[in-house]
PDB file of C-alpha atoms in Angstrom:
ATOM      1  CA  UNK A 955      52.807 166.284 -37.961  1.00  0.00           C
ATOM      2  CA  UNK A 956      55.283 167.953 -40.170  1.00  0.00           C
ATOM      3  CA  UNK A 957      55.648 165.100 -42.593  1.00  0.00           C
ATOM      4  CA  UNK A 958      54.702 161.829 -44.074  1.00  0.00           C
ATOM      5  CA  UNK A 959      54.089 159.493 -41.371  1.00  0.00           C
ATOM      6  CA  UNK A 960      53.863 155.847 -41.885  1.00  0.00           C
ATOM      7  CA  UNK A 961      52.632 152.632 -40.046  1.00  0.00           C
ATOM      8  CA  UNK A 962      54.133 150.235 -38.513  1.00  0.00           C
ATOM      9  CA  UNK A 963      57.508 150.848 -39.277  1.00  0.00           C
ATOM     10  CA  UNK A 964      58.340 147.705 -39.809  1.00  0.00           C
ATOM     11  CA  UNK A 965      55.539 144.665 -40.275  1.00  0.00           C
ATOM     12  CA  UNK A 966      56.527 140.811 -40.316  1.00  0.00           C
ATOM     13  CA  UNK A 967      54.454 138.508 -41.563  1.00  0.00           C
ATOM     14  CA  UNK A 968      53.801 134.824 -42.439  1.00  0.00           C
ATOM     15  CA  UNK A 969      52.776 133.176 -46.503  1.00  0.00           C
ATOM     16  CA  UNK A 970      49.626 134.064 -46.562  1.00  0.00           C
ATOM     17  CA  UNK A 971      48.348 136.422 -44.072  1.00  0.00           C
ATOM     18  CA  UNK A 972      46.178 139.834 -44.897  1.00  0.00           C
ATOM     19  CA  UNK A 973      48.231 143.209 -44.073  1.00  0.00           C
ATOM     20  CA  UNK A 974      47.007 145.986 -43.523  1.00  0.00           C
ATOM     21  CA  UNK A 975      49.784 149.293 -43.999  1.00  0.00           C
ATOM     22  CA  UNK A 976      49.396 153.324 -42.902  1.00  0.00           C
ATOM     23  CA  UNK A 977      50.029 156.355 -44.901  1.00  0.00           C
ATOM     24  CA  UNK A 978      49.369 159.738 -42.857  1.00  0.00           C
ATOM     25  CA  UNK A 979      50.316 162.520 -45.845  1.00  0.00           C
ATOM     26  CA  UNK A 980      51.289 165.923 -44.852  1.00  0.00           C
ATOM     27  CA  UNK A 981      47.605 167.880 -43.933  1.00  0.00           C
ATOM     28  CA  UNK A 982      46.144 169.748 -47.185  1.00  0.00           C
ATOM     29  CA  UNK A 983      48.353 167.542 -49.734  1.00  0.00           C
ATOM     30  CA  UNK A 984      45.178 166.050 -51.773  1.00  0.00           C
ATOM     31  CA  UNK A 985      47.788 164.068 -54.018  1.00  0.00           C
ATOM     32  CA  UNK A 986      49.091 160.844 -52.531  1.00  0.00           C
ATOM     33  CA  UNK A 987      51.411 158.290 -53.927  1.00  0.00           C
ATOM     34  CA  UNK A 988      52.064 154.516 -53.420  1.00  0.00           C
ATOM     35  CA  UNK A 989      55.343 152.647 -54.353  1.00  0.00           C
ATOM     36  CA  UNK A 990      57.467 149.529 -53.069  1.00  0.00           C
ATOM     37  CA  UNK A 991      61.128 149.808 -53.188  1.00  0.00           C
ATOM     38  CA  UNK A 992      63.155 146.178 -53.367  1.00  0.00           C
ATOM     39  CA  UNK A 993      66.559 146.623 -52.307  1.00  0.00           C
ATOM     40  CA  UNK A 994      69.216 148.396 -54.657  1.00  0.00           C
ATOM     41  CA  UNK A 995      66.353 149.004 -56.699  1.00  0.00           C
ATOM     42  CA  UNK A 996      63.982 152.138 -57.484  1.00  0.00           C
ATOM     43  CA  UNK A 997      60.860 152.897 -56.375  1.00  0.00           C
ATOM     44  CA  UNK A 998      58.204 151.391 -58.523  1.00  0.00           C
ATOM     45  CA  UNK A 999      54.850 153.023 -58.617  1.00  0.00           C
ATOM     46  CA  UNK A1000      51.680 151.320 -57.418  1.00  0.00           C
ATOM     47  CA  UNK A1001      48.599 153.312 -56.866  1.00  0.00           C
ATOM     48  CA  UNK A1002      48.111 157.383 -57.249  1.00  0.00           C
ATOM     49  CA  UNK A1003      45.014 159.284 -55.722  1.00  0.00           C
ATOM     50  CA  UNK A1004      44.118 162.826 -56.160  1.00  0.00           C
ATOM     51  CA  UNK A1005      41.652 163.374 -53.442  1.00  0.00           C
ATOM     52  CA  UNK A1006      39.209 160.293 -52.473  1.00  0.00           C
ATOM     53  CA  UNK A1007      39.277 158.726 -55.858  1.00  0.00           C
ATOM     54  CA  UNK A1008      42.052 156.366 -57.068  1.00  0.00           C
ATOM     55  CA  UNK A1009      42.987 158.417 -60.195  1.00  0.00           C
ATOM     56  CA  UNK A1010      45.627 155.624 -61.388  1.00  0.00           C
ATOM     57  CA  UNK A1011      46.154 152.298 -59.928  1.00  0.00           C
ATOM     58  CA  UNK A1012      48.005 150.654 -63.078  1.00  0.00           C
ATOM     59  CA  UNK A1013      51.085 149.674 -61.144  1.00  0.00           C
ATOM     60  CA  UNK A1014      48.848 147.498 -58.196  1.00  0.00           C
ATOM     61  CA  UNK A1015      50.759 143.916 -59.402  1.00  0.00           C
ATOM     62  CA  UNK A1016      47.187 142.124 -58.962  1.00  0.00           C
ATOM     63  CA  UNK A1017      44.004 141.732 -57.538  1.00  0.00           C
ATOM     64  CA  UNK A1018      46.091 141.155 -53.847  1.00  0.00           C
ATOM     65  CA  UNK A1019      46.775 144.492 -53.598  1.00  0.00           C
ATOM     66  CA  UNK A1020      44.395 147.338 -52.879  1.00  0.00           C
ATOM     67  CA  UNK A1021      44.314 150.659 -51.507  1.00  0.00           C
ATOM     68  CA  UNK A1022      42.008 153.463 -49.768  1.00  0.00           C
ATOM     69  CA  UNK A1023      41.457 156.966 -49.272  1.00  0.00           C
ATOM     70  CA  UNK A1024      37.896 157.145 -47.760  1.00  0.00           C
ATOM     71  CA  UNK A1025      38.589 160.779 -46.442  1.00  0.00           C
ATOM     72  CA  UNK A1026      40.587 162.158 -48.812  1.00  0.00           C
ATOM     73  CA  UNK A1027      43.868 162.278 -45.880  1.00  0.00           C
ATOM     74  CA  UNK A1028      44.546 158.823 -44.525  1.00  0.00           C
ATOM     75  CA  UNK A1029      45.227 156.007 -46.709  1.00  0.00           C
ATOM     76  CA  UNK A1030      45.463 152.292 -46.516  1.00  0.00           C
ATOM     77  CA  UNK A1031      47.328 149.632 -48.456  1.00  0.00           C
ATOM     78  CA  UNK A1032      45.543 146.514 -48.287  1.00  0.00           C
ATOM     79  CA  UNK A1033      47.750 143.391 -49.061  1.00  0.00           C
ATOM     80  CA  UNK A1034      45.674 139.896 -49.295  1.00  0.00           C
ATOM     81  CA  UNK A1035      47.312 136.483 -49.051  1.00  0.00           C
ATOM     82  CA  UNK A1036      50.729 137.498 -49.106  1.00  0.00           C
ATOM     83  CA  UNK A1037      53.078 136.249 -51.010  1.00  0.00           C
ATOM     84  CA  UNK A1038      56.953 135.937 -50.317  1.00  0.00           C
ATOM     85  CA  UNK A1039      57.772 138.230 -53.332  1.00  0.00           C
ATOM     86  CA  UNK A1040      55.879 141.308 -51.770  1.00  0.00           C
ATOM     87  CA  UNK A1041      58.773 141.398 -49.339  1.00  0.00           C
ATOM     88  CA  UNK A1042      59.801 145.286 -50.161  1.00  0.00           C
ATOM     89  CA  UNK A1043      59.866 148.694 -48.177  1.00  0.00           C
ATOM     90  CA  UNK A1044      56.372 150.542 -49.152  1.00  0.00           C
ATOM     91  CA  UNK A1045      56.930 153.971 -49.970  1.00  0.00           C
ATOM     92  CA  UNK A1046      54.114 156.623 -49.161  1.00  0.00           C
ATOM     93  CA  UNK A1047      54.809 160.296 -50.696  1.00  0.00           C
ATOM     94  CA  UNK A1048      52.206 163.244 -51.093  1.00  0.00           C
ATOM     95  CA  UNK A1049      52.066 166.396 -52.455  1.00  0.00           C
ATOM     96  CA  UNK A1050      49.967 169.482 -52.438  1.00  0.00           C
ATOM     97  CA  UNK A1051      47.907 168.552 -55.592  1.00  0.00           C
ATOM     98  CA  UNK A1052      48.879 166.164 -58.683  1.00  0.00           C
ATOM     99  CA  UNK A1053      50.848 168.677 -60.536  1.00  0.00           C
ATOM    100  CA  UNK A1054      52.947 169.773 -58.197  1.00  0.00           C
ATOM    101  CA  UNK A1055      56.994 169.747 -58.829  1.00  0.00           C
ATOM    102  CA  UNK A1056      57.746 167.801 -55.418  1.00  0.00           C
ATOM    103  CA  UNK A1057      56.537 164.676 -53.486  1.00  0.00           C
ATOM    104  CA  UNK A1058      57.295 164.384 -49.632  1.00  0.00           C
ATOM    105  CA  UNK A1059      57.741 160.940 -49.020  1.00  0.00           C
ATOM    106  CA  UNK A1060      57.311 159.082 -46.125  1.00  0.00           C
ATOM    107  CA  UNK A1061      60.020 157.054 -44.182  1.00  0.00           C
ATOM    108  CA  UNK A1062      58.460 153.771 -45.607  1.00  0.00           C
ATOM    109  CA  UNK A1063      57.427 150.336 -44.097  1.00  0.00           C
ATOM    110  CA  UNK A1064      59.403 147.590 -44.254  1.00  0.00           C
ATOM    111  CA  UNK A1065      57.307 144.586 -44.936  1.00  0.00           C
ATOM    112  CA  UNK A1066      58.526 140.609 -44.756  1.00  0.00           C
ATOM    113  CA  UNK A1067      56.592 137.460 -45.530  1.00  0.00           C
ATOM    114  CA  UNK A1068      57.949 134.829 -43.958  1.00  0.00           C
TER     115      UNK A1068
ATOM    116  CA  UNK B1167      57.149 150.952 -72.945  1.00  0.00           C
ATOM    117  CA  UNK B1168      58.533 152.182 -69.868  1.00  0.00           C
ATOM    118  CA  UNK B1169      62.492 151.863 -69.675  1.00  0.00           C
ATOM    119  CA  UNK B1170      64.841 154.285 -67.227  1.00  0.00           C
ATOM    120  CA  UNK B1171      68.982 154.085 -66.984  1.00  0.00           C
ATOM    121  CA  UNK B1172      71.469 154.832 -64.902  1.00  0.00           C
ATOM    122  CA  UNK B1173      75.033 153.783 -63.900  1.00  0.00           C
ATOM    123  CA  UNK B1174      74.483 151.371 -60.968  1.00  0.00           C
ATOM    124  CA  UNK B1175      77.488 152.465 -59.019  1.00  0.00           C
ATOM    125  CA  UNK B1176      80.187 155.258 -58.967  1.00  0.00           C
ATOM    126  CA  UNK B1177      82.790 156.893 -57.112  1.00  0.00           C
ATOM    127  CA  UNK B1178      84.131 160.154 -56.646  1.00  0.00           C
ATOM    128  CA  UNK B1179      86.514 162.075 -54.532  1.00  0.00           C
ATOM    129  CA  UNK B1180      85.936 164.547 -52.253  1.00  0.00           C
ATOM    130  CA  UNK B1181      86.199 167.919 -53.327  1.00  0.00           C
ATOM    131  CA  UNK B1182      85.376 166.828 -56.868  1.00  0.00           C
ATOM    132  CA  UNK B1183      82.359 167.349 -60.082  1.00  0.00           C
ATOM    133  CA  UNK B1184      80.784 164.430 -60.740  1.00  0.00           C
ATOM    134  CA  UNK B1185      77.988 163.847 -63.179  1.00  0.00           C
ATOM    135  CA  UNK B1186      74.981 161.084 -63.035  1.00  0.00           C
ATOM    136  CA  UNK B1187      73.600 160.379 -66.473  1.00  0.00           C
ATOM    137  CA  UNK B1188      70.320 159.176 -67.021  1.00  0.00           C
ATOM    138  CA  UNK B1189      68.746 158.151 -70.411  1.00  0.00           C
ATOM    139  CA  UNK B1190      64.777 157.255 -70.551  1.00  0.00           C
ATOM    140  CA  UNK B1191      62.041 155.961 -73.069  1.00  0.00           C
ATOM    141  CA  UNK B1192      58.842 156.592 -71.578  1.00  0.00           C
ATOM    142  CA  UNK B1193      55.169 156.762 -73.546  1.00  0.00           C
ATOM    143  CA  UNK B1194      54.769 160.091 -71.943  1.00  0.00           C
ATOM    144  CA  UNK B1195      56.758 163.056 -70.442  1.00  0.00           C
ATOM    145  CA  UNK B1196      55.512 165.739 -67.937  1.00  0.00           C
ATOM    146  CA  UNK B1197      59.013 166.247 -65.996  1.00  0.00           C
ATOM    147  CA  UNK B1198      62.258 165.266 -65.024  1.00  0.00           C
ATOM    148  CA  UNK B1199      63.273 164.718 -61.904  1.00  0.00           C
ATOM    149  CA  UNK B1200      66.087 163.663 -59.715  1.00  0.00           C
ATOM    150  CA  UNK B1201      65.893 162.447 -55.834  1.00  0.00           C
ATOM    151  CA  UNK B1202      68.789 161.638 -53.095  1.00  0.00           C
ATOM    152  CA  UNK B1203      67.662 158.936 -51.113  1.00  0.00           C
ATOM    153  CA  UNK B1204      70.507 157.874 -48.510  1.00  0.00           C
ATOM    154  CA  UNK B1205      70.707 154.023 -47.331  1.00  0.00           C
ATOM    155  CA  UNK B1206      67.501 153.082 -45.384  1.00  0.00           C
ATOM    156  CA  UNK B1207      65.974 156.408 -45.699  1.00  0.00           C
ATOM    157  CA  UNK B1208      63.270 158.252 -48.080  1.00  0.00           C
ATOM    158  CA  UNK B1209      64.087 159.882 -51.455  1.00  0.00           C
ATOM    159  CA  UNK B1210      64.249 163.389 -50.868  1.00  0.00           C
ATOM    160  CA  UNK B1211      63.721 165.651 -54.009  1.00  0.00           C
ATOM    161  CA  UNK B1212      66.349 167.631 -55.084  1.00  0.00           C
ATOM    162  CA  UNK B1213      65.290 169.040 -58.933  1.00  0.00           C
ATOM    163  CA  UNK B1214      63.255 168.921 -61.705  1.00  0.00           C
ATOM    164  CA  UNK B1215      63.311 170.022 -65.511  1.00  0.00           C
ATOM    165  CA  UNK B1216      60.823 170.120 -67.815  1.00  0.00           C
ATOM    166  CA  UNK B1217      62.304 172.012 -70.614  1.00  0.00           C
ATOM    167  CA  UNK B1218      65.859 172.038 -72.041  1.00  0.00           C
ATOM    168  CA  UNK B1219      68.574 173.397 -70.374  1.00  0.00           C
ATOM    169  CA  UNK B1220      70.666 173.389 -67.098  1.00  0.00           C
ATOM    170  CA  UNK B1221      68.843 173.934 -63.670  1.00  0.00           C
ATOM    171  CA  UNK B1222      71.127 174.990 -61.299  1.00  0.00           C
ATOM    172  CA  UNK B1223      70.531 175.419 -57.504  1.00  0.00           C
ATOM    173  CA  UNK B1224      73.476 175.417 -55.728  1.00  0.00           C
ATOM    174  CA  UNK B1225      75.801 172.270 -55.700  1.00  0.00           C
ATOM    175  CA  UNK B1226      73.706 170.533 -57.821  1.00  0.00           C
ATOM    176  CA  UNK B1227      72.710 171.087 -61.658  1.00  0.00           C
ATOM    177  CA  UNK B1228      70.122 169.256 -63.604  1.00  0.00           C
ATOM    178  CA  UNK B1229      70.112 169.131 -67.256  1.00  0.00           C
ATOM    179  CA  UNK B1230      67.563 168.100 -69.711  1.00  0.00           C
ATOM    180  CA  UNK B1231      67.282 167.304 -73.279  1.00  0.00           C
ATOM    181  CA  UNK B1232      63.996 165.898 -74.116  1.00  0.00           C
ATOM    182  CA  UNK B1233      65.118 165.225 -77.836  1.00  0.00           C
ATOM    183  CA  UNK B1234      67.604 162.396 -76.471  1.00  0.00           C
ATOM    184  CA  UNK B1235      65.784 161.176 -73.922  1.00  0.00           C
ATOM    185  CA  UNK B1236      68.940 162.427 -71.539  1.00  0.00           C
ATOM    186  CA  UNK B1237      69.126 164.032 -68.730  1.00  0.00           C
ATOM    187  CA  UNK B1238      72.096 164.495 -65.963  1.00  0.00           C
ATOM    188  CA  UNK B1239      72.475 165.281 -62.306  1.00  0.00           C
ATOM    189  CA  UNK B1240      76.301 167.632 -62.084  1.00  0.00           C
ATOM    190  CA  UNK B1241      77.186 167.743 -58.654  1.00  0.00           C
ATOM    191  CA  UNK B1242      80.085 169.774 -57.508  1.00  0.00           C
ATOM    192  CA  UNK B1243      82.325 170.404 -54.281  1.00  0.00           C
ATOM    193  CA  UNK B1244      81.530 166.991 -53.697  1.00  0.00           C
ATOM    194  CA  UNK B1245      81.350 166.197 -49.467  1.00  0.00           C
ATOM    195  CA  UNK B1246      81.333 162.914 -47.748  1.00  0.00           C
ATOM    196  CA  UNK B1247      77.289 163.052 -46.586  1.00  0.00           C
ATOM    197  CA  UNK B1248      76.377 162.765 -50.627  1.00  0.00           C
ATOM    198  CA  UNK B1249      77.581 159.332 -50.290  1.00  0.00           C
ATOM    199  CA  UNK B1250      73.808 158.401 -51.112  1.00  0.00           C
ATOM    200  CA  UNK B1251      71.639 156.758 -54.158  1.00  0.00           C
ATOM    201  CA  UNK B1252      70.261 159.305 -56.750  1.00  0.00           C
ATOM    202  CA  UNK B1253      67.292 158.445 -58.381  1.00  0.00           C
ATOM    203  CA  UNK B1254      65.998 160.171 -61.927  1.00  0.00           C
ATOM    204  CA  UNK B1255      62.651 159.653 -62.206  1.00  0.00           C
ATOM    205  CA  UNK B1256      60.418 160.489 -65.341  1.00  0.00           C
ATOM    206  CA  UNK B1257      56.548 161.578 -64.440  1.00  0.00           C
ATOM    207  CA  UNK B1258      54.756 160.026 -67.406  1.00  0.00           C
ATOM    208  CA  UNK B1259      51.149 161.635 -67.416  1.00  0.00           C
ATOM    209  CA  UNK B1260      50.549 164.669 -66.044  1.00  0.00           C
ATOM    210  CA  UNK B1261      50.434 164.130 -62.099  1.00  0.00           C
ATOM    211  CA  UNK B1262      50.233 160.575 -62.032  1.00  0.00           C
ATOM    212  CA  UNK B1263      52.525 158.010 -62.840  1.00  0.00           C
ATOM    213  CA  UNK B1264      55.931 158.510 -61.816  1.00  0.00           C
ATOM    214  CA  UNK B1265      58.911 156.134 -62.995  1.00  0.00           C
ATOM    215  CA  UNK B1266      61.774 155.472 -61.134  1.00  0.00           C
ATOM    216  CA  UNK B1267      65.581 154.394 -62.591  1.00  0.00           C
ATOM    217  CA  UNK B1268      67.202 151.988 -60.560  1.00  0.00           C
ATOM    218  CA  UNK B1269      69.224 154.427 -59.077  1.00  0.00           C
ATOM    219  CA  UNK B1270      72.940 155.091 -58.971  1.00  0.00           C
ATOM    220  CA  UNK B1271      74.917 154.771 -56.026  1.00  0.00           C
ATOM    221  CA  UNK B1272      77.500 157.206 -55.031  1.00  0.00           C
ATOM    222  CA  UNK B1273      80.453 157.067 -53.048  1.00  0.00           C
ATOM    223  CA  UNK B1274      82.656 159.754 -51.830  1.00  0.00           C
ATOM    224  CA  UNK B1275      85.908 159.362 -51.005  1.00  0.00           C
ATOM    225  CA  UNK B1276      88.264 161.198 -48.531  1.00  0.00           C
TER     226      UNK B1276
END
């Protein structure tokens, strides 16, 4: 596709539960980006990886969270025993490499634990 | 520490200039940028400055002064679709961690 794709567009979910959410970044962008956006807020950065690796992953609130990028293209955030508070829209964006000016971001899931 | 402000809300009328301000502290700086993100959509980018000065490009003009910690988003001929939140947004090391302000909102008025 043209752009960022994410799935689902929209995930609801009980206390608890293990979620699983999409990021498809635009083909050739080796830099892709995780944040969650609570509303009236900004995005807040999770999770960053240049390629395969997870280059920096400071903003992952805990040990819950976790993310993938086996192939260097598709990526995975990996949510364990949600919580209430992790109620947010996630955010994917990617970019051609790290240092590039502009992100493309994705139209975001909307995630809520019930 | 990591600290990013903006005015929470603001109106303007059509047809007007109106100017977003956004001060920062950050532990690092690699780039200043400001997104439009309207309501229930994605941020899309709209400029960046690394050094001092005024970017312009088009209706919109970015300025930067790195020795403040300042930056501001000038946009002019204001229409009713920039009724939208604008988001400054510092990248702290180079090509990784990107902070976000809260955002301003901005509403324009016929």
């Amino acid at each position: 596709g043209a752009g960022v794709s994410q799935t689902p567009s929209n995930k609801v979910t009980e206390k608890g539960k293990y979620v699983e959410l999409r990021c498809d970044p635009i083909s050739g962008h080796t830099a892709l980006y995780w944040y969650r956006q609570s509303l009236g807020q900004g995005p807040e950065f999770l999770i960053y990886f240049q390629g395969t690796g997870a280059a920096d992953d400071s903003g992952l609130p805990n040990d819950r969270f976790f993310a993938v990028r086996p192939e260097g293209s598709v990526s995975t955030l990996k949510i364990q025993r949600t919580e209430r508070g992790d109620s947010a829209v996630y955010l994917c964006a990617s970019s051609l490499i790290g240092t590039s000016i502009e992100q493309f971001f994705g139209p975001g899931t909307r995630l809520t634990v019930l | 520490g990591q600290n990013i402000d903006q005015p929470t809300e603001m109106t303007a009328t059509e047809g007007a200039i109106v100017q977003i301000n956004c001060t920062y502290q950050t532990s690092g700086f690699n780039g200043l940028f400001w997104y439009q993100q309207h309501a229930g959509e994605a941020p899309t980018f709209l400029s960046y400055n690394v050094l001092d000065g005024l970017e312009e490009k088009g209706r919109f003009s970015s300025f930067l002064s790195r020795s403040k910690g300042y930056s501001y988003l000038l946009l002019k001929e204001l229409q009713m679709k920039d009724s939208a939140s604008y988001l400054c947004a510092v990248r702290d090391n180079y090509g990784q961690n990107f902070v976000f302000g809260p955002g301003t909102r901005l509403s324009v008025l016929p």
